[in-house]
PDB file of C-alpha atoms in Angstrom:
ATOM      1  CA  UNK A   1       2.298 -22.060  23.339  1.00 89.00           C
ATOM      2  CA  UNK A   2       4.016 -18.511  24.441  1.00 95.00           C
ATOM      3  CA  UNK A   3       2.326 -16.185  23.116  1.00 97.00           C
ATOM      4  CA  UNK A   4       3.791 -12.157  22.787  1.00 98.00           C
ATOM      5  CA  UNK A   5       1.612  -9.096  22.185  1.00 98.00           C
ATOM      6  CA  UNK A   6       2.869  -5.578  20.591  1.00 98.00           C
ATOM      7  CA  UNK A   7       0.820  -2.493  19.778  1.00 98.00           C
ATOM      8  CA  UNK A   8       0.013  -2.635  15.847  1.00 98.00           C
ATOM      9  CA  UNK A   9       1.581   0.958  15.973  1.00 98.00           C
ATOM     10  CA  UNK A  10       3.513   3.940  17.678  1.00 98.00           C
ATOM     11  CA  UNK A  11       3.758   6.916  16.920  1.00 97.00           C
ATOM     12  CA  UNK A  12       5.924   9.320  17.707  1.00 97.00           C
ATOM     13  CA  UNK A  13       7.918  13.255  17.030  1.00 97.00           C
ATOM     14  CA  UNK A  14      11.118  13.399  15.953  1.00 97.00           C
ATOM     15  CA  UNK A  15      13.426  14.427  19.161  1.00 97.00           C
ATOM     16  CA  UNK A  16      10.720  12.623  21.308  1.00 97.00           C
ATOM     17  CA  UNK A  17      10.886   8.805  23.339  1.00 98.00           C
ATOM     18  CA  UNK A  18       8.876   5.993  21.577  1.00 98.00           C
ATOM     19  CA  UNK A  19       8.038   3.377  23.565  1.00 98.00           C
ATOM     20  CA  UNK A  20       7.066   0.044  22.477  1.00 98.00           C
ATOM     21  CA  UNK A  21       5.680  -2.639  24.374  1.00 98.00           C
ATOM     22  CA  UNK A  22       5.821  -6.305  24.200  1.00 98.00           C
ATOM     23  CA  UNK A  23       3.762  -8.145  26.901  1.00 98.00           C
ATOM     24  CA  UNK A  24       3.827 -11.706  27.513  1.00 97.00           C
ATOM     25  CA  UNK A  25       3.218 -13.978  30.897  1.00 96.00           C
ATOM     26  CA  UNK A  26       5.884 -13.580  33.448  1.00 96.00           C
ATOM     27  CA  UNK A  27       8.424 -11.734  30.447  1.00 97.00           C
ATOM     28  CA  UNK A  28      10.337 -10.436  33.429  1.00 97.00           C
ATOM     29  CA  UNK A  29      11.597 -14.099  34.125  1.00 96.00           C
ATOM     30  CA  UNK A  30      12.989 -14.717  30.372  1.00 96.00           C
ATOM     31  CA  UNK A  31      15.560 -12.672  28.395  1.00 97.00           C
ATOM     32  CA  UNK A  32      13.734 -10.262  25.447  1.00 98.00           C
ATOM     33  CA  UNK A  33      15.481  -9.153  22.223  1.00 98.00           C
ATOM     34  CA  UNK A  34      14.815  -6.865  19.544  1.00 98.00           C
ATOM     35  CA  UNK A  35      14.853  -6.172  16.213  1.00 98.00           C
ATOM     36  CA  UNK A  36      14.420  -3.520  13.620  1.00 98.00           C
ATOM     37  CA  UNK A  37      13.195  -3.792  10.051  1.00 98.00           C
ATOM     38  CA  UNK A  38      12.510  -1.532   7.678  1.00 98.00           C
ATOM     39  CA  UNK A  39      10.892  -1.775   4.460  1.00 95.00           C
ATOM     40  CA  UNK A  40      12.655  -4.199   1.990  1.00 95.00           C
ATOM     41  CA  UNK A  41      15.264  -4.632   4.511  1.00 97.00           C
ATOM     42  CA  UNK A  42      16.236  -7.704   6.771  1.00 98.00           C
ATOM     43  CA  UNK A  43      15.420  -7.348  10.405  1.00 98.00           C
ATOM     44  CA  UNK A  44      18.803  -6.160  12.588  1.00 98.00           C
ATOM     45  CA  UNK A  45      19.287  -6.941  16.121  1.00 97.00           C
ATOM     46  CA  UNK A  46      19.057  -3.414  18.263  1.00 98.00           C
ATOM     47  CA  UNK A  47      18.904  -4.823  21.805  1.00 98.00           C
ATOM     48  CA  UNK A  48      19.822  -8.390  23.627  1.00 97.00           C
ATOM     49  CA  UNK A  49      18.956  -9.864  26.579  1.00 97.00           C
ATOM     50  CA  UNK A  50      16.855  -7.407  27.385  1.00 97.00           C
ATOM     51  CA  UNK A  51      19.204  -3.965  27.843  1.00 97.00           C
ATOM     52  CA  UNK A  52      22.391  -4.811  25.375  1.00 97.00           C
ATOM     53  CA  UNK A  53      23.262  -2.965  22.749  1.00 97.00           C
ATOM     54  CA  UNK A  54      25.278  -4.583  19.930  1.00 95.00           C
ATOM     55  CA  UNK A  55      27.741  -3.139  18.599  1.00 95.00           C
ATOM     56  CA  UNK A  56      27.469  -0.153  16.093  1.00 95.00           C
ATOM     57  CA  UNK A  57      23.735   0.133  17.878  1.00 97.00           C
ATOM     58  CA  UNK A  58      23.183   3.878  18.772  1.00 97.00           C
ATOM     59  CA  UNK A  59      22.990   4.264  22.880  1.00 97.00           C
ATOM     60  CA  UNK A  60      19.153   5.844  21.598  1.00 97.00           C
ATOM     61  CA  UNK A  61      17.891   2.316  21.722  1.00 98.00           C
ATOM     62  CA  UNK A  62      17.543   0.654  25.616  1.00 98.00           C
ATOM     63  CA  UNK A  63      15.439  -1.848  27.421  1.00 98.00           C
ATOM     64  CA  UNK A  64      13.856  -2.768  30.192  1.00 98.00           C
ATOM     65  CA  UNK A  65      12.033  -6.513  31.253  1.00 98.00           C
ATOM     66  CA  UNK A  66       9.627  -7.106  34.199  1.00 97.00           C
ATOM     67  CA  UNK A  67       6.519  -8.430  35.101  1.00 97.00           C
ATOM     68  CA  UNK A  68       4.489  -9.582  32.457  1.00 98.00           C
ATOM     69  CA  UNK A  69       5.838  -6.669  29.925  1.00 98.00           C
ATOM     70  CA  UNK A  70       9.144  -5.470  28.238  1.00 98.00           C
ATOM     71  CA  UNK A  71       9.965  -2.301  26.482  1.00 98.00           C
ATOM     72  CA  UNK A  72      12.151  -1.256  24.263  1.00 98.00           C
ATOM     73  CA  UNK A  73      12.553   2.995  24.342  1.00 98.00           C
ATOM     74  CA  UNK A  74      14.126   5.229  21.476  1.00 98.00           C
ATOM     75  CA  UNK A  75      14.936   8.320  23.086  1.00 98.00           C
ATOM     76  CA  UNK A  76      15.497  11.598  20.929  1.00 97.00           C
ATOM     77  CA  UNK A  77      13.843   9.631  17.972  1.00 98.00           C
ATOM     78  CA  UNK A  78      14.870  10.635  14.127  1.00 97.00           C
ATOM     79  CA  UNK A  79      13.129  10.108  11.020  1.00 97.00           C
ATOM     80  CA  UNK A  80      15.219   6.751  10.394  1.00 96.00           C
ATOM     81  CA  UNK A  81      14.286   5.649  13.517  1.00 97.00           C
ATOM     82  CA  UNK A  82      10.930   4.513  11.860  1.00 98.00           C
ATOM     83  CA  UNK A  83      10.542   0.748  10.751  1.00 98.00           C
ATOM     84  CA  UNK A  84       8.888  -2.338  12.172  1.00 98.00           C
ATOM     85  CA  UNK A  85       9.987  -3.559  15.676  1.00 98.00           C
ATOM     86  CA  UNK A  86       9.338  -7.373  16.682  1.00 98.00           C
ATOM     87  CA  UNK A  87      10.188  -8.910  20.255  1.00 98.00           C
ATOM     88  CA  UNK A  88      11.463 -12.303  20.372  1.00 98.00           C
ATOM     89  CA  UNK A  89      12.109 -14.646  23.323  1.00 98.00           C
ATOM     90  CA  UNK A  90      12.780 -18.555  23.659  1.00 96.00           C
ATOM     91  CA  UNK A  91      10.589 -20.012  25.355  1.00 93.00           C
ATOM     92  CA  UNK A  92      12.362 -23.287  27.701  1.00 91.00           C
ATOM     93  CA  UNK A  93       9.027 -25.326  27.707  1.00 91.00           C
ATOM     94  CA  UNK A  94       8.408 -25.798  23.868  1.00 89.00           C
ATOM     95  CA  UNK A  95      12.328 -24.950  23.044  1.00 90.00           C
ATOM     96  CA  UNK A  96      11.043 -22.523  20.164  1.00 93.00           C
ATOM     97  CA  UNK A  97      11.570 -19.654  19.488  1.00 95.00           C
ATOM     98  CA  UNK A  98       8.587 -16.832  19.485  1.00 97.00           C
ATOM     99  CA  UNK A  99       8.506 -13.266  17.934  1.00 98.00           C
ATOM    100  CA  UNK A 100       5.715 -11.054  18.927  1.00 98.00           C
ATOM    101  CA  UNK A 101       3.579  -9.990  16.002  1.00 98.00           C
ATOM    102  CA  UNK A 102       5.499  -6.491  15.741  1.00 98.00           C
ATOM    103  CA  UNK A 103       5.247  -2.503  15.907  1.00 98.00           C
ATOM    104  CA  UNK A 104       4.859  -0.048  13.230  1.00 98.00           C
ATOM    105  CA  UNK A 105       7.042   2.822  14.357  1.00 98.00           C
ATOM    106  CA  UNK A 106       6.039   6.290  12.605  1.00 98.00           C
ATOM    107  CA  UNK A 107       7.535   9.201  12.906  1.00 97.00           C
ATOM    108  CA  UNK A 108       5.410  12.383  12.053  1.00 94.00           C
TER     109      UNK A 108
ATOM    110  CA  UNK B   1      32.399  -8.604   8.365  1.00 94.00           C
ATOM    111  CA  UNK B   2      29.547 -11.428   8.694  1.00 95.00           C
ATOM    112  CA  UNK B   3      27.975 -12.461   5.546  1.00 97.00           C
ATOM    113  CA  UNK B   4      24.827 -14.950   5.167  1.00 98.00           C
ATOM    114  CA  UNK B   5      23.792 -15.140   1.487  1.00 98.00           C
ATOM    115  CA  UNK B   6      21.070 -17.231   0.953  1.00 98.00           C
ATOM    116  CA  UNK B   7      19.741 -18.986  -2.309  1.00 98.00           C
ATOM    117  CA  UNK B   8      17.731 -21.422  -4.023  1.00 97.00           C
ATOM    118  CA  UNK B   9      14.036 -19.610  -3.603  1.00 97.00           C
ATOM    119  CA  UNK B  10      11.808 -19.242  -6.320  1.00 97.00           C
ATOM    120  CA  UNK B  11       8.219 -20.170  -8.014  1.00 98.00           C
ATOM    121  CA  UNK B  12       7.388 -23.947  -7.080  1.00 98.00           C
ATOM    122  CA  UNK B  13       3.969 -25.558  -7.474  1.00 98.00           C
ATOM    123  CA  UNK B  14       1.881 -27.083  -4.407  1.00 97.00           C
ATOM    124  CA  UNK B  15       3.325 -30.363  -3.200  1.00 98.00           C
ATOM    125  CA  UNK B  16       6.616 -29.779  -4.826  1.00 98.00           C
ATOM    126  CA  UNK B  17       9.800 -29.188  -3.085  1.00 98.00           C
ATOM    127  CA  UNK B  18      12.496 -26.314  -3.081  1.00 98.00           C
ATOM    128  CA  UNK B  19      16.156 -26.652  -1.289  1.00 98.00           C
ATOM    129  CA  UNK B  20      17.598 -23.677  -0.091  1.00 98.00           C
ATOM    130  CA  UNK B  21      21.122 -22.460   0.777  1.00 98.00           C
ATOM    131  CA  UNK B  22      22.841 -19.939   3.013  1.00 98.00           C
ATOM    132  CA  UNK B  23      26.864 -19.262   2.568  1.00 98.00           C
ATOM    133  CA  UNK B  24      27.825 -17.882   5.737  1.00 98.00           C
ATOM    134  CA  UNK B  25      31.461 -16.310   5.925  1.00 97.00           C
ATOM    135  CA  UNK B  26      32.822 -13.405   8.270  1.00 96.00           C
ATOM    136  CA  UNK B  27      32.498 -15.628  11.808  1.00 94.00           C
ATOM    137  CA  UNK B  28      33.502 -19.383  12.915  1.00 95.00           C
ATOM    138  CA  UNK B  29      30.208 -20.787  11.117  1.00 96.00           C
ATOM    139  CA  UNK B  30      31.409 -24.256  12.481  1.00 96.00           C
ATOM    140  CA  UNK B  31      30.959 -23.195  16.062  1.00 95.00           C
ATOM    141  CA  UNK B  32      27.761 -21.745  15.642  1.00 95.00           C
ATOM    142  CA  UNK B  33      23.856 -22.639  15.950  1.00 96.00           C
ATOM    143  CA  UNK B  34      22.375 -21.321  13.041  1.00 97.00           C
ATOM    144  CA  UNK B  35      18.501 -21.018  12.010  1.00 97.00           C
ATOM    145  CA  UNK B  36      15.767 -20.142   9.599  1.00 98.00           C
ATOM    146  CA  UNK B  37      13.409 -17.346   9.720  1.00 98.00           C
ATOM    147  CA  UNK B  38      10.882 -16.812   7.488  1.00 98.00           C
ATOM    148  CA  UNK B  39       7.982 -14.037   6.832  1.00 98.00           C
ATOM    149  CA  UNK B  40       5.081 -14.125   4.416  1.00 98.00           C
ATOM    150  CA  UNK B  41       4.230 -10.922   2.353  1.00 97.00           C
ATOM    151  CA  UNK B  42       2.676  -8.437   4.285  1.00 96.00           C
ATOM    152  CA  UNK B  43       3.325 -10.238   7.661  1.00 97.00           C
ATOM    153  CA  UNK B  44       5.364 -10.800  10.837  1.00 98.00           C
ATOM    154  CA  UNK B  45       8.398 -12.810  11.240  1.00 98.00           C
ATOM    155  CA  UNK B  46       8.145 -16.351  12.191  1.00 98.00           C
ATOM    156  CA  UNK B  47      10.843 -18.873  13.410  1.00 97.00           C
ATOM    157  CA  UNK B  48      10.959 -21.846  10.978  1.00 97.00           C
ATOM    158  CA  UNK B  49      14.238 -24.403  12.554  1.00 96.00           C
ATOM    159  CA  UNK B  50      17.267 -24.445  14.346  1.00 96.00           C
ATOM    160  CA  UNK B  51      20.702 -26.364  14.245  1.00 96.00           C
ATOM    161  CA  UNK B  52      22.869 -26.974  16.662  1.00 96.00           C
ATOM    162  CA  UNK B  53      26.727 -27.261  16.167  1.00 96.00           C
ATOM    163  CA  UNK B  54      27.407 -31.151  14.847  1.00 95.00           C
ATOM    164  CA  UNK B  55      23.590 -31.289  13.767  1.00 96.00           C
ATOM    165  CA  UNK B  56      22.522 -33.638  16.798  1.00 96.00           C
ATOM    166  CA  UNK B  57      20.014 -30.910  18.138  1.00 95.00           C
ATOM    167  CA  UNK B  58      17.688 -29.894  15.426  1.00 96.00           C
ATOM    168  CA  UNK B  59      13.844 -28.696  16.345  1.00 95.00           C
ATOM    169  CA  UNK B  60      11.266 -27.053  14.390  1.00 96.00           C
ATOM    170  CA  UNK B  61       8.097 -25.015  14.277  1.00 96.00           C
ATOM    171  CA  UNK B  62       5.167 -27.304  14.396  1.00 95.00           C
ATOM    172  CA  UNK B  63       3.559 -26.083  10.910  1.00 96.00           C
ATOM    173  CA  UNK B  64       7.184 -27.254   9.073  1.00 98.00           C
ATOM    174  CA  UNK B  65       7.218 -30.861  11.303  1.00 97.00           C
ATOM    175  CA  UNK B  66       7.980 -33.596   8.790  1.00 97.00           C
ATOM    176  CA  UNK B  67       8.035 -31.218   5.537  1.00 98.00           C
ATOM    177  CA  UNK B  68      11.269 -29.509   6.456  1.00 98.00           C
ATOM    178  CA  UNK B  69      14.933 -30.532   7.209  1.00 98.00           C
ATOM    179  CA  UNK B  70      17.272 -28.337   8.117  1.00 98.00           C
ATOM    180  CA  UNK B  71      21.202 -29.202   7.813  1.00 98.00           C
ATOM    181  CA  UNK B  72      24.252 -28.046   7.676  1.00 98.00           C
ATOM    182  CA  UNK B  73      27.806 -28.705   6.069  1.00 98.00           C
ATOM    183  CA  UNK B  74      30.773 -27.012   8.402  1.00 97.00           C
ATOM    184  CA  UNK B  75      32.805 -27.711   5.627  1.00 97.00           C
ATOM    185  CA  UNK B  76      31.564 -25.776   3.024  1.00 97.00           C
ATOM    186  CA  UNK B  77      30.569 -23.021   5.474  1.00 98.00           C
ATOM    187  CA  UNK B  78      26.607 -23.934   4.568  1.00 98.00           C
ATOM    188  CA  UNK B  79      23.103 -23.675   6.096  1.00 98.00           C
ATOM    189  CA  UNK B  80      20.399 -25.829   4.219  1.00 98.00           C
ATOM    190  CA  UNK B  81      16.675 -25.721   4.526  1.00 98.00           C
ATOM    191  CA  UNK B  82      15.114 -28.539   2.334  1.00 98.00           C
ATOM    192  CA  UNK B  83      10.897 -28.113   2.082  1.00 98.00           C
ATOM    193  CA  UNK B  84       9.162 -30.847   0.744  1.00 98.00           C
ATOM    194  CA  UNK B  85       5.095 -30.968   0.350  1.00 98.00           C
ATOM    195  CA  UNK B  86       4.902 -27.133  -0.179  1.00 98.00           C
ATOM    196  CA  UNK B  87       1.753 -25.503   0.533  1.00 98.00           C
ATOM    197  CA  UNK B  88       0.728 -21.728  -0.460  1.00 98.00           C
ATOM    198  CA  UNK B  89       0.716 -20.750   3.387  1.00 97.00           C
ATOM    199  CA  UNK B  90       4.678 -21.653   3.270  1.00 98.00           C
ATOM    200  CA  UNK B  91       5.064 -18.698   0.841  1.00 98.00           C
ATOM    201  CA  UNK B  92       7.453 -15.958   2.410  1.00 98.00           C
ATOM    202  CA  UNK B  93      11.148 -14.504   2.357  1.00 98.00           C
ATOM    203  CA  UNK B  94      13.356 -16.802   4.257  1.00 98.00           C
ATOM    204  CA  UNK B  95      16.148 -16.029   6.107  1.00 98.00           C
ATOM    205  CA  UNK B  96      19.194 -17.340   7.051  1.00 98.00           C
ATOM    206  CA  UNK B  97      20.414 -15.910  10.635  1.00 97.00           C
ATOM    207  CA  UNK B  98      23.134 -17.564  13.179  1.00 94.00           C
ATOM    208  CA  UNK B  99      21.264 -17.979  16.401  1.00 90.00           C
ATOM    209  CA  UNK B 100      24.163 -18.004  19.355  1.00 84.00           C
ATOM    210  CA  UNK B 101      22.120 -17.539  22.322  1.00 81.00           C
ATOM    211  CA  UNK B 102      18.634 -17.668  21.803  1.00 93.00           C
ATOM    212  CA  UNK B 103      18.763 -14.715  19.860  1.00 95.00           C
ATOM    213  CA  UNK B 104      19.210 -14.066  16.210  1.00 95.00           C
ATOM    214  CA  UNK B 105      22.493 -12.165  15.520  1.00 95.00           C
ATOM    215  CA  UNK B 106      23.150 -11.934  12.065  1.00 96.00           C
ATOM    216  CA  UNK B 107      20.666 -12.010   9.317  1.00 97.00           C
ATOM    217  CA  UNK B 108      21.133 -12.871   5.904  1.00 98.00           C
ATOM    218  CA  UNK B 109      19.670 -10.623   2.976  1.00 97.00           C
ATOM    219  CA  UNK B 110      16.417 -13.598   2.595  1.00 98.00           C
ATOM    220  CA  UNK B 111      15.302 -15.634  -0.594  1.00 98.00           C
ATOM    221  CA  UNK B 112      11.733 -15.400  -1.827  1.00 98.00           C
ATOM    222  CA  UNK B 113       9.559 -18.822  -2.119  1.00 98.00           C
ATOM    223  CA  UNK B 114       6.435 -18.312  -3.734  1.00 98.00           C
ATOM    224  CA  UNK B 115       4.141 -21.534  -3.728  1.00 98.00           C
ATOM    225  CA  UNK B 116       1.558 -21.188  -6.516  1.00 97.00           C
ATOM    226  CA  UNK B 117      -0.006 -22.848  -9.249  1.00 95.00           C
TER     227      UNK B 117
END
């Protein structure tokens, strides 16, 4: 099965770029999305095949997909930034669905 | 404004079964796939099943294979997720989230099953 792999955690300053990673075999070939959750919360969709923003999603959050990794940057990063961030693909062979095993983003 | 509302969690002993719900209003539920995610306390998320449209293209994690069904009424606007033969590793929040291409757009608030004896 397709497996994804995130850091456990990131941390980062507020007004600084987080970058979290999501690595997987050949992720550049298949679309990446991600979601934010924080505590108590339900996860919300911040980015879609790989570099959409939905809307009401600030124009902080972007991706990028290639290779065997995919990242998803916060740029000028705020205190509410910080939550748990999972990457999710489909994967065509199995037709399931697979979320990598998330990022704890902290702000300090 | 998209709702998903889910219900029908709660305390249920191993083996036993639990049916829950999810009300969907705010989009053209009718026209859209629509899935369960779940996540145990503590833990990641985890896709559970998916549904297509008319309910001919179903599939689900292997762990779920033969305990769950998922369905659907387009009628009534509603998601199902029936669980038979619970076990405690099927303890988590579940969610309710339309699923339009291969990603999860909407989320619904989640229900809480807690298998224990």
């Amino acid at each position: 099965s397709y497996v994804l792999t995130q850091p456990p955690s990131v941390s980062v300053a507020p007004g600084q770029t987080a970058r979290i990673t999501c690595g997987g075999s050949d992720i550049g070939s298949k679309s990446v999305h991600w979601y934010q959750q924080k505590p108590g919360q339900a996860p919300v969709l911040v980015v879609y095949d790989d570099n959409d923003r939905p809307s009401g999603i600030p124009e902080r959050f972007s991706g990028s997909n290639s290779g065997n990794t995919a990242t998803l940057t916060i740029s000028r990063v705020e205190a509410g930034d910080e939550a748990d961030f999972y990457c999710q693909v489909w994967d065509h062979n199995s037709d399931h669905v697979v979320f990598g095993g998330g990022t704890k983003l902290t702000v300090l | 404004e998209v709702q998903l509302v889910e219900s029908g969690g709660g305390l249920v002993q191993p083996g036993g079964s639990l049916r829950l719900s999810c009300a969907a209003s705010g989009f053209t539920f009718s026209s859209s796939w629509m899935s369960w995610v779940r996540q145990a306390p503590g833990k990641g998320l985890e896709w559970v099943a998916k549904i297509n449209q008319d309910e001919s293209e179903v599939k689900y994690v292997d762990s779920v294979k033969g305990r769950f069904t998922i369905s659907r009424d387009n009628a009534e606007n509603s998601l199902y997720l029936q669980m038979n033969s619970l076990r405690a590793e099927d303890t988590a929040v579940y969610y309710c989230a339309s699923f339009p291409l291969y990603y999860f757009a909407y989320w619904g608030q989640g229900t809480l099953v807690t298998v224990s004896s």
